Amino acid sequence: MALTWEDVVKLGTELPGVEESTWWRSPALKVGGKGFCRLRVEAEGGLALVCDLAEKEALLATGDPAFYTTPHYDGHAFILIDLEHIAREQLREMLDDAWWLTAPPKVRGQRELQA
């Protein structure tokens, strides 16, 4: 079953300090006032998620239809995700990674205290 923006919000807001917001006039998740995930409303759609550049290249190299990029995102630390092709647990892990890359140290410390 395809995931929805509501699924993304549910998974993302499980992380400390995450709030639903807007970013570039589209639905987004932010932590510490910084966006790490947004639902793209552009023609290609998809979910733009902060991602380490090496991880992005590895994901794109797999040929998995869940992952893609556009010229606008080439060279930038964002992977584009087709929510119809990604598993819930994989998205949960990727949201966690994006959150960790974006969250301020003080907020990251809150998660460490929860563990």
N, CA and C of each residue as an Amber inpcrd file, in Angstrom:
protein
   345
   0.8350000  -1.1820000   0.0000000   0.0000000   0.0000000   0.0000000
   0.8820000   1.2480000   0.0000000   0.5550000   2.1930000  -0.8210000
   1.3280000   3.4300000  -0.9340000   1.2330000   4.2450000   0.3510000
   2.3430000   4.8490000   0.7140000   2.3570000   5.7350000   1.8770000
   1.8310000   7.1040000   1.4740000   1.3470000   7.8500000   2.4440000
   0.7980000   9.1830000   2.2170000   1.5790000  10.2010000   3.0330000
   1.2860000  11.4830000   2.7770000   1.8970000  12.5390000   3.5790000
   1.5340000  12.3460000   5.0540000   0.3310000  11.9040000   5.3380000
  -0.0940000  11.6700000   6.7250000   0.7830000  10.6100000   7.3840000
   1.1710000   9.5790000   6.6270000   2.0870000   8.5600000   7.1560000
   3.4500000   9.1750000   7.4630000   3.9290000  10.0230000   6.5670000
   5.2170000  10.6960000   6.7620000   5.1740000  11.5290000   8.0480000
   4.0980000  12.2900000   8.2170000   3.9490000  13.1280000   9.4110000
   3.9200000  12.2680000  10.6700000   3.1750000  11.1810000  10.6320000
   3.0820000  10.3030000  11.8050000   4.4540000   9.7550000  12.1850000
   5.2030000   9.2800000  11.2030000   6.5330000   8.7370000  11.4570000
   7.5030000   9.8330000  11.9070000   7.4680000  10.9580000  11.2310000
   8.4090000  12.0380000  11.5270000   8.1950000  12.6680000  12.8830000
   6.9420000  12.8250000  13.2810000   6.6710000  13.4880000  14.5610000
   6.9010000  12.5770000  15.7540000   7.2970000  11.3290000  15.5210000
   7.7420000  10.4630000  16.6090000   9.1130000  10.8980000  17.1210000
   9.8250000  11.6650000  16.3210000  11.1730000  12.1330000  16.6790000
  11.0760000  13.4240000  17.4920000  12.0140000  13.6290000  18.4350000
  11.9650000  14.8280000  19.2860000  12.0420000  16.1330000  18.4990000
  11.2020000  17.0820000  18.8820000  11.2750000  18.4340000  18.3570000
  10.7440000  18.6250000  16.9590000  10.1410000  17.6110000  16.3630000
   9.6550000  17.7330000  14.9820000   8.2790000  18.3860000  14.9780000
   8.1270000  19.3220000  14.0620000   6.8400000  19.9810000  13.8970000
   6.4430000  19.9810000  12.4310000   5.1510000  19.8620000  12.1990000
   4.6300000  19.9680000  10.8430000   4.5630000  21.4530000  10.4980000
   5.0010000  21.8010000   9.3050000   5.1000000  23.1970000   8.9130000
   4.9510000  23.2910000   7.3980000   5.4450000  24.3800000   6.8400000
   5.5640000  24.5200000   5.3910000   6.9880000  24.9410000   5.0710000
   7.3880000  24.6170000   3.8580000   8.7290000  24.9500000   3.3940000
   8.6260000  25.0630000   1.8830000   9.0450000  26.1790000   1.3210000
   8.8930000  26.4430000  -0.1050000   7.4280000  26.2660000  -0.5170000
   6.5420000  26.7630000   0.3290000   5.0960000  26.7420000   0.0880000
   4.5270000  25.3310000  -0.0870000   5.1370000  24.3650000   0.5620000
   4.6180000  23.0080000   0.5070000   4.6810000  22.3900000   1.9040000
   3.8810000  21.3560000   2.1710000   3.8960000  20.7130000   3.4870000
   5.2900000  20.2050000   3.8230000   5.6930000  20.3660000   5.0850000
   7.0530000  20.0080000   5.4660000   7.1200000  19.5680000   6.9270000
   8.2450000  18.9340000   7.2450000   8.6030000  18.6470000   8.6310000
   9.8760000  19.4120000   8.9400000   9.9020000  20.0110000  10.1240000
  11.0660000  20.7770000  10.5530000  11.4670000  20.3570000  11.9640000
  12.7430000  20.5470000  12.2530000  13.2560000  20.3530000  13.5990000
  14.1850000  21.5320000  13.8930000  13.9870000  22.1570000  15.0400000
  14.7880000  23.3300000  15.3690000  14.6160000  24.4430000  14.3470000
  13.4400000  24.5170000  13.7110000  13.1790000  25.5450000  12.7080000
  13.7630000  25.2590000  11.3420000  14.4520000  24.1210000  11.1760000
  15.0790000  23.7690000   9.9000000  14.3160000  22.6310000   9.2380000
  14.0350000  22.7970000   7.9630000  13.3470000  21.7580000   7.2160000
  14.2620000  20.5920000   6.9120000  13.7020000  19.3710000   7.0150000
  14.4570000  18.1850000   6.6370000  13.6530000  17.2660000   5.7160000
  12.3980000  17.6230000   5.4860000  11.5290000  16.7910000   4.6700000
  10.3920000  17.6570000   4.1530000  10.0900000  17.5550000   2.8550000
   8.9430000  18.2940000   2.3380000   8.2790000  17.5080000   1.2230000
   6.9710000  17.6530000   1.1520000   6.1900000  17.0450000   0.0910000
   6.2560000  17.9720000  -1.1080000   6.8140000  17.4940000  -2.1880000
   6.9680000  18.3290000  -3.3790000   5.6430000  18.4260000  -4.1110000
   5.2830000  19.6250000  -4.4800000   4.0650000  19.8470000  -5.2540000
   4.4050000  20.1470000  -6.7120000   5.6860000  20.0930000  -7.0490000
   6.1160000  20.2980000  -8.4260000   5.6340000  19.1400000  -9.2910000
   5.7960000  19.2680000 -10.5840000   5.2930000  18.2930000 -11.5560000
   5.7420000  16.8650000 -11.2490000   6.9950000  16.6970000 -10.8010000
   7.4990000  15.3490000 -10.5550000   7.0190000  14.7880000  -9.2240000
   6.5190000  15.6410000  -8.3530000   6.0270000  15.2100000  -7.0460000
   7.0990000  14.5630000  -6.1920000   6.6720000  13.7020000  -5.2830000
   7.5960000  12.9740000  -4.4270000   7.8840000  13.6990000  -3.1290000
   8.6930000  13.0560000  -2.3430000   9.1050000  13.5630000  -1.0450000
  10.5760000  13.9290000  -1.1220000  10.9260000  15.1590000  -0.7880000
  12.3250000  15.5850000  -0.7460000  12.8060000  15.4090000   0.6830000
  13.8680000  14.6340000   0.8630000  14.3630000  14.2990000   2.1860000
  15.8580000  14.5570000   2.2620000  16.2880000  15.2370000   3.3280000
  17.7160000  15.4560000   3.5510000  18.4090000  14.0970000   3.5910000
  19.5580000  14.0260000   2.9380000  20.2710000  12.7570000   2.8270000
  21.7520000  13.0370000   2.6000000  22.5960000  12.2750000   3.2290000
  24.0380000  12.3690000   2.9950000  24.3020000  12.1260000   1.4970000
  25.1990000  12.9050000   0.9090000  25.4460000  12.7780000  -0.5390000
  25.9150000  11.3830000  -0.9370000  26.7650000  10.7630000  -0.1340000
  27.2300000   9.4080000  -0.4600000  26.0660000   8.4180000  -0.3990000
  25.1990000   8.5750000   0.5750000  24.0170000   7.7240000   0.6900000
  23.0790000   7.9410000  -0.5040000  22.9340000   9.1930000  -0.9100000
  22.0940000   9.5030000  -2.0650000  22.6030000   8.7720000  -3.3020000
  23.8920000   8.8680000  -3.5540000  24.4710000   8.2130000  -4.7270000
  24.2910000   6.7020000  -4.6560000  24.4600000   6.1230000  -3.4630000
  24.2830000   4.6790000  -3.3040000  22.8310000   4.2740000  -3.5600000
  21.8810000   5.0490000  -3.0520000  20.4640000   4.7430000  -3.2760000
  20.0990000   4.8430000  -4.7520000  20.5700000   5.8740000  -5.4170000
  20.2740000   6.0370000  -6.8400000  20.8980000   4.9110000  -7.6710000
  22.0770000   4.4430000  -7.2560000  22.7780000   3.3870000  -7.9900000
  22.0530000   2.0430000  -7.9110000  21.1920000   1.8580000  -6.9150000
  20.4740000   0.5810000  -6.7840000  19.4400000   0.3860000  -7.8830000
  18.9780000   1.4800000  -8.4890000  17.9320000   1.3810000  -9.4940000
  16.5490000   1.1810000  -8.9000000  16.4350000   1.2480000  -7.5800000
  15.1440000   1.1070000  -6.8980000  14.2300000   2.2450000  -7.3390000
  13.0240000   1.9440000  -7.8180000  12.1240000   2.9990000  -8.2960000
  11.6380000   3.9430000  -7.1910000  11.9030000   3.6310000  -5.9420000
  11.5080000   4.5170000  -4.8370000  12.3610000   5.7790000  -4.8040000
  13.5590000   5.7270000  -5.4000000  14.5070000   6.8340000  -5.2770000
  14.8320000   7.4430000  -6.6350000  14.8470000   8.7770000  -6.6580000
  15.1880000   9.4820000  -7.8930000  15.6880000  10.8780000  -7.5440000
  16.0860000  11.5920000  -8.5670000  16.5100000  12.9780000  -8.4070000
  16.0400000  13.7470000  -9.6360000  16.2050000  15.0380000  -9.5910000
  15.9510000  15.8960000 -10.7470000  17.1740000  16.7970000 -10.8850000
  17.3470000  17.4330000 -12.0260000  18.5000000  18.3220000 -12.1820000
  18.5970000  19.3680000 -11.0580000  17.4660000  19.8420000 -10.5710000
  17.4740000  20.8330000  -9.4910000  18.1730000  20.3020000  -8.2310000
  18.0370000  19.0140000  -7.9650000  18.6020000  18.4190000  -6.7520000
  19.9620000  17.7650000  -6.9740000  20.4310000  17.6870000  -8.2100000
  21.7500000  17.1000000  -8.4670000  22.8180000  17.8650000  -7.6990000
  23.6640000  17.1320000  -7.0050000  24.7390000  17.7370000  -6.2280000
  24.3150000  18.2670000  -4.8760000  23.0410000  18.1280000  -4.5510000
  22.5370000  18.5900000  -3.2580000  22.1860000  17.4010000  -2.3760000
  22.2670000  17.6040000  -1.0910000  22.0630000  16.5350000  -0.1150000
  20.5800000  16.2800000   0.1450000  19.8400000  15.9810000  -0.9220000
  18.4290000  15.6140000  -0.8580000  18.1920000  14.4440000  -1.7870000
  17.4620000  13.4590000  -1.3120000  17.0070000  12.3640000  -2.1580000
  15.5080000  12.5530000  -2.3640000  15.0260000  12.2470000  -3.5400000
  13.5970000  12.3040000  -3.8130000  13.0350000  10.8920000  -3.7080000
  11.8890000  10.7860000  -3.0560000  11.3010000   9.4780000  -2.7670000
   9.8930000   9.4110000  -3.3280000   9.6080000   8.3140000  -4.0310000
   8.2630000   8.0310000  -4.5190000   7.5620000   7.2420000  -3.4170000
   6.5850000   7.8520000  -2.7650000   5.9170000   7.2200000  -1.6220000
   5.1330000   5.9680000  -2.0160000   4.9030000   5.7640000  -3.2990000
   4.2120000   4.5480000  -3.7380000   5.1340000   3.3430000  -3.7680000
   6.4460000   3.5650000  -3.6570000   7.3940000   2.4690000  -3.8100000
   8.3020000   2.2330000  -2.6050000   8.1090000   2.9170000  -1.5150000
   8.9970000   2.7430000  -0.3660000   8.2450000   2.0580000   0.7760000
   8.9370000   1.1870000   1.4760000   8.3570000   0.4930000   2.6300000
   8.3550000   1.4220000   3.8410000   7.3560000   1.2630000   4.6780000
   7.2030000   2.1030000   5.8730000   8.4680000   2.0880000   6.7380000
   9.0340000   0.9340000   6.9970000  10.2040000   0.8640000   7.8820000
  11.4350000   1.5160000   7.2560000  11.5810000   1.3820000   5.9550000
  12.7040000   2.0470000   5.2930000  12.5410000   3.5540000   5.3790000
  11.3200000   4.0430000   5.1800000  11.0750000   5.4800000   5.2920000
  11.3190000   5.9410000   6.7250000  10.8970000   5.1520000   7.7070000
  11.1330000   5.5120000   9.1120000  12.6330000   5.7020000   9.3700000
  13.4460000   4.7670000   8.8860000  14.8970000   4.8620000   9.0690000
  15.4690000   6.0900000   8.3620000  14.9810000   6.3640000   7.1660000
  15.4900000   7.5060000   6.4100000  15.0750000   8.8300000   7.0470000
  13.8640000   8.8940000   7.5910000  13.4390000  10.0940000   8.3170000
  14.3170000  10.3090000   9.5410000  14.6410000   9.2300000  10.2270000
  15.5120000   9.3260000  11.3950000  16.8910000   9.8620000  10.9970000
  17.4340000   9.3490000   9.9130000  18.7400000   9.8250000   9.4380000
  18.6850000  11.3080000   9.0600000  17.6170000  11.7020000   8.3430000
  17.4660000  13.1050000   7.9360000  17.3180000  14.0000000   9.1600000
  16.5550000  13.5360000  10.1350000  16.3770000  14.2810000  11.3760000
  17.7360000  14.4820000  12.0570000  18.5250000  13.4090000  12.1540000
  19.8300000  13.4710000  12.8270000  20.7540000  14.4650000  12.1270000
  20.7240000  14.4870000  10.8020000  21.5730000  15.4150000  10.0480000
  21.1490000  16.8690000  10.2380000  19.8880000  17.0990000  10.5810000
  19.3320000  18.4550000  10.6410000  19.1740000  18.9930000  12.0510000
  18.8610000  18.1280000  12.9990000  18.5360000  18.5760000  14.3560000
  19.7270000  19.2420000  15.0370000  19.4670000  20.3080000  15.8010000
  20.5330000  20.9250000  16.5930000  21.0330000  19.9400000  17.6480000
  22.2800000  20.0590000  18.0720000  22.8380000  19.1280000  19.0580000
  21.9790000  18.9750000  20.3240000  21.4090000  20.0550000  20.8020000
  20.5860000  19.9810000  22.0070000  19.3730000  19.0670000  21.7940000
  18.7690000  19.1470000  20.6290000  17.6030000  18.3120000  20.3210000
  18.0470000  16.8610000  20.1140000  19.1780000  16.6410000  19.4600000
  19.6850000  15.2840000  19.3000000  19.9310000  14.6520000  20.6660000
  20.3760000  15.4510000  21.6060000  20.5910000  14.9550000  22.9620000
  19.3260000  14.4610000  23.6150000  18.1870000  15.0490000  23.2700000
  16.9040000  14.5980000  23.8160000  16.6070000  13.1710000  23.3790000
  16.9350000  12.8370000  22.1600000  16.7050000  11.4570000  21.6850000
  17.6110000  10.4870000  22.3990000  18.8680000  10.8850000  22.6350000
  19.7970000  10.0190000  23.3360000  19.3120000   9.7350000  24.7520000
  18.6560000  10.7220000  25.3870000  18.1220000  10.5180000  26.7250000
  16.9280000   9.5700000  26.7230000  16.1820000   9.5450000  25.6050000
  15.0220000   8.6670000  25.4950000  15.4270000   7.2080000  25.3070000
  16.6000000   6.9840000  24.7120000  17.0390000   5.6160000  24.3880000
  17.3700000   4.8010000  25.6150000
